[in-house]
Coordinates of C-alpha atoms in Angstrom, one line a residue:
M1 CA 65.9 105.4 102.6
A2 CA 66.4 107.1 99.4
G3 CA 69.0 109.9 99.9
A4 CA 69.1 109.1 103.7
R5 CA 72.4 108.9 105.4
P6 CA 72.6 105.1 106.7
D7 CA 72.9 104.2 110.4
P8 CA 76.1 102.3 110.8
S9 CA 74.6 99.9 113.3
E10 CA 71.8 99.1 111.1
V11 CA 73.9 98.5 108.0
R12 CA 76.2 96.3 110.3
S13 CA 73.2 94.3 111.5
M14 CA 71.9 94.0 107.9
F15 CA 75.2 92.5 106.7
D16 CA 75.3 90.1 109.7
R17 CA 71.9 88.7 108.5
I18 CA 72.7 88.4 104.9
A19 CA 76.1 86.9 105.2
P20 CA 75.1 83.4 104.5
V21 CA 73.6 84.4 101.2
Y22 CA 75.8 87.4 100.4
D23 CA 78.2 85.6 97.8
L24 CA 75.4 83.8 96.0
M25 CA 73.2 87.0 95.8
N26 CA 76.3 88.9 94.3
T27 CA 76.8 86.2 91.7
V28 CA 73.0 86.4 90.9
M29 CA 72.8 90.1 91.0
T30 CA 75.6 90.6 88.5
A31 CA 75.2 87.4 86.4
G32 CA 78.7 86.4 87.6
V33 CA 80.4 89.4 86.3
D34 CA 81.5 90.5 89.7
A35 CA 84.5 88.2 89.6
R36 CA 85.7 90.1 86.4
W37 CA 85.0 93.4 88.0
R38 CA 87.3 92.4 91.0
A39 CA 90.1 91.2 88.6
A40 CA 89.9 94.5 86.8
T41 CA 90.1 96.3 90.1
L42 CA 93.3 94.5 91.0
R43 CA 94.9 94.8 87.7
A44 CA 94.3 98.5 87.8
A45 CA 95.7 98.8 91.3
A46 CA 99.1 97.4 89.9
L47 CA 99.8 95.3 92.9
R48 CA 103.4 94.0 93.3
S49 CA 105.1 91.3 95.3
G50 CA 105.8 92.4 99.0
M51 CA 103.0 95.3 99.2
R52 CA 100.8 95.9 102.0
V53 CA 97.2 96.1 101.1
L54 CA 94.0 97.1 102.9
D55 CA 90.7 96.0 101.7
V56 CA 88.0 98.1 103.3
A57 CA 84.5 96.6 103.7
T58 CA 86.1 93.3 102.8
G59 CA 82.8 91.4 103.4
T60 CA 83.5 87.7 102.8
G61 CA 86.9 88.5 101.6
K62 CA 86.9 87.8 97.9
L63 CA 88.9 90.9 96.9
A64 CA 91.2 90.4 99.9
R65 CA 92.2 86.9 99.0
A66 CA 92.6 87.8 95.3
A67 CA 95.0 90.6 96.5
A68 CA 96.9 88.2 98.7
G69 CA 97.6 86.0 95.7
E70 CA 99.0 89.2 93.8
V71 CA 101.3 90.4 96.5
G72 CA 102.7 87.0 97.4
P73 CA 104.1 85.5 100.6
D74 CA 106.4 88.7 101.3
G75 CA 103.3 91.0 101.2
E76 CA 100.5 91.6 103.6
V77 CA 96.7 91.9 103.3
I78 CA 94.3 93.4 105.9
G79 CA 90.7 92.7 105.4
L80 CA 88.6 95.2 107.4
D81 CA 84.9 95.0 108.0
A82 CA 82.3 96.0 110.6
S83 CA 80.3 92.8 110.4
E84 CA 81.7 89.9 112.5
R85 CA 79.5 87.4 110.6
M86 CA 80.9 88.5 107.2
L87 CA 84.4 88.2 108.6
A88 CA 83.7 84.7 109.9
R89 CA 82.9 83.7 106.5
A90 CA 86.0 85.4 105.2
R91 CA 88.2 83.5 107.7
S92 CA 86.7 80.2 106.8
A93 CA 88.2 80.3 103.2
A94 CA 91.9 80.0 103.3
P95 CA 94.0 82.1 100.8
G96 CA 95.7 80.2 97.9
S97 CA 99.1 78.7 97.9
G98 CA 101.9 81.2 97.9
A99 CA 99.6 83.9 98.9
A100 CA 100.3 86.6 101.5
P101 CA 98.9 86.2 105.0
I102 CA 95.7 88.0 105.7
R103 CA 94.7 89.6 108.8
W104 CA 90.9 90.0 109.2
V105 CA 90.0 93.1 111.4
Q106 CA 86.5 94.0 112.7
G107 CA 86.6 97.8 112.7
D108 CA 85.0 100.9 111.6
A109 CA 86.0 102.2 108.1
M110 CA 85.6 105.8 109.5
T111 CA 88.0 105.4 112.2
M112 CA 90.3 102.7 111.0
P113 CA 93.0 101.0 113.5
L114 CA 95.9 101.4 111.3
D115 CA 98.7 104.0 111.5
D116 CA 99.1 107.1 109.2
A117 CA 100.8 106.3 106.0
S118 CA 101.1 102.6 106.7
T119 CA 99.7 101.1 103.6
D120 CA 100.7 100.9 99.9
V121 CA 97.2 100.1 98.3
V122 CA 93.7 100.4 99.6
T123 CA 90.9 98.7 97.7
I124 CA 87.0 98.9 98.5
G125 CA 84.5 96.9 96.5
F126 CA 80.8 97.5 96.8
G127 CA 81.4 99.4 100.1
L128 CA 81.8 103.2 99.6
R129 CA 77.9 103.6 99.0
N130 CA 77.2 102.1 102.6
M131 CA 79.5 104.6 104.4
P132 CA 77.6 107.4 106.5
D133 CA 79.8 110.0 105.1
F134 CA 81.6 109.6 101.8
D135 CA 84.1 112.4 102.2
E136 CA 85.2 111.3 105.7
A137 CA 85.5 107.7 104.4
L138 CA 87.7 109.0 101.6
A139 CA 89.8 111.1 103.9
E140 CA 90.3 108.1 106.2
M141 CA 91.6 105.9 103.4
A142 CA 93.9 108.6 102.3
R143 CA 95.2 109.0 105.9
V144 CA 96.4 105.3 106.0
L145 CA 98.0 105.4 102.5
R146 CA 101.5 106.3 102.1
P147 CA 102.4 109.3 99.9
G148 CA 102.2 107.9 96.3
G149 CA 100.0 104.9 97.5
R150 CA 96.9 103.9 95.4
L151 CA 93.1 103.7 96.1
A152 CA 91.0 101.5 94.0
I153 CA 87.1 101.9 94.4
L154 CA 84.9 99.2 92.7
E155 CA 81.1 100.2 93.0
I156 CA 77.8 99.5 91.4
A157 CA 76.5 102.6 89.6
E158 CA 73.5 103.4 87.5
P159 CA 74.0 104.0 83.7
R160 CA 73.3 107.4 82.6
S161 CA 70.9 106.7 79.9
G162 CA 69.8 104.2 77.0
I163 CA 69.1 100.5 77.2
G164 CA 71.6 100.1 80.1
R165 CA 69.7 102.4 82.4
A166 CA 66.4 100.7 81.6
L167 CA 67.9 97.3 82.5
F168 CA 69.4 98.6 85.5
R169 CA 66.2 100.0 86.9
T170 CA 64.3 96.8 86.0
W171 CA 66.8 94.5 87.4
F172 CA 68.1 96.3 90.5
R173 CA 64.8 98.1 91.5
R174 CA 62.4 95.3 90.7
V175 CA 63.9 92.0 90.2
I176 CA 66.6 92.0 93.1
P177 CA 64.2 93.1 95.8
L178 CA 61.9 90.2 94.8
L179 CA 64.8 87.8 94.9
G180 CA 65.7 89.1 98.3
R181 CA 62.2 88.5 99.5
L182 CA 62.5 84.9 98.3
A183 CA 65.7 84.6 100.1
R184 CA 63.8 86.0 103.2
Q185 CA 66.0 89.0 103.2
G186 CA 63.7 91.5 101.7
D187 CA 64.6 94.5 103.7
A188 CA 68.2 94.1 102.9
Y189 CA 67.7 93.6 99.3
A190 CA 65.5 96.7 99.2
Y191 CA 68.3 98.7 100.7
L192 CA 70.4 98.1 97.6
P193 CA 68.5 100.5 95.2
A194 CA 67.9 103.0 98.1
S195 CA 71.7 103.0 98.7
L196 CA 72.3 103.6 95.0
D197 CA 70.0 106.6 95.1
R198 CA 72.3 108.3 97.6
Y199 CA 75.6 107.3 95.9
P200 CA 77.2 110.3 94.0
P201 CA 77.6 110.2 90.2
P202 CA 81.0 108.9 89.0
D203 CA 82.4 112.5 88.3
D204 CA 81.4 113.6 91.8
V205 CA 83.1 110.6 93.3
A206 CA 86.3 111.7 91.5
R207 CA 86.0 115.3 92.7
R208 CA 85.4 114.0 96.3
M209 CA 88.6 111.8 95.9
E210 CA 90.7 114.9 95.0
R211 CA 89.3 116.9 97.9
A212 CA 90.3 114.1 100.2
G213 CA 93.7 114.4 99.1
F214 CA 94.2 112.1 95.9
D215 CA 95.6 113.2 92.7
V216 CA 95.9 111.5 89.2
V217 CA 92.3 110.7 89.8
R218 CA 90.5 108.8 87.0
W219 CA 87.4 106.4 86.5
R220 CA 85.8 104.3 83.9
W221 CA 82.9 102.1 83.4
L222 CA 83.3 98.3 83.7
P223 CA 82.0 95.5 81.4
T224 CA 78.1 95.6 81.3
G225 CA 78.2 99.3 82.4
L226 CA 76.6 98.6 85.7
A227 CA 79.7 99.3 87.7
T228 CA 82.5 101.9 87.9
L229 CA 86.2 101.8 88.9
H230 CA 87.8 104.8 90.5
L231 CA 91.6 105.0 90.9
G232 CA 93.6 107.7 92.6
R233 CA 97.0 108.2 94.0
R234 CA 97.7 109.6 97.6
A235 CA 99.2 113.1 96.9
R236 CA 102.9 113.2 97.8
G237 CA 102.7 116.9 99.0

């Protein structure tokens, strides 16, 4: 699968299968740092009370629920995912007290069932690399954002060099597939390193965001150097 465009139906079926172990495996894969990464993503998105937030590829809804707490009862959060079994797990965990209502929507991130310029902030955590076409996915996220609205992309990324890259290759390319086989999800967790082979370098992701209609684009490595956070503003012009 290295470098190959993923088949959306196969990716959806894969996430349906791994839904029961998804949160546990994410914690194991990142040594628990994924929670800090999500918190950093929402801080950077500068959420405010009353905002409407769309979380694309929401999975079990952890990022969406955290966003609901940030925008409060006057806000709204939509969690969109193609996998119904992932959404079932998202629905089973209620948002915290004083949080915005969350609407869980099964849908295709390439053709989202939202109006143009209808959203204040779009987030996507660990999902962009699974899209069949990165440019089309970014353009669709730009479409649903109001002018001046923000996009925040959290994604696993391979360090460029040094000890971090060596650790990354050992952990994600050898250990994680082994753990996946132990969890009886070997194919799914062999997919992770393959999807990272296809994912563009951080600078390229930033350029693609600009071509999709975002300005004030910036990015940075997150703690541990195994993930990146990209931020962009929907151009006003």
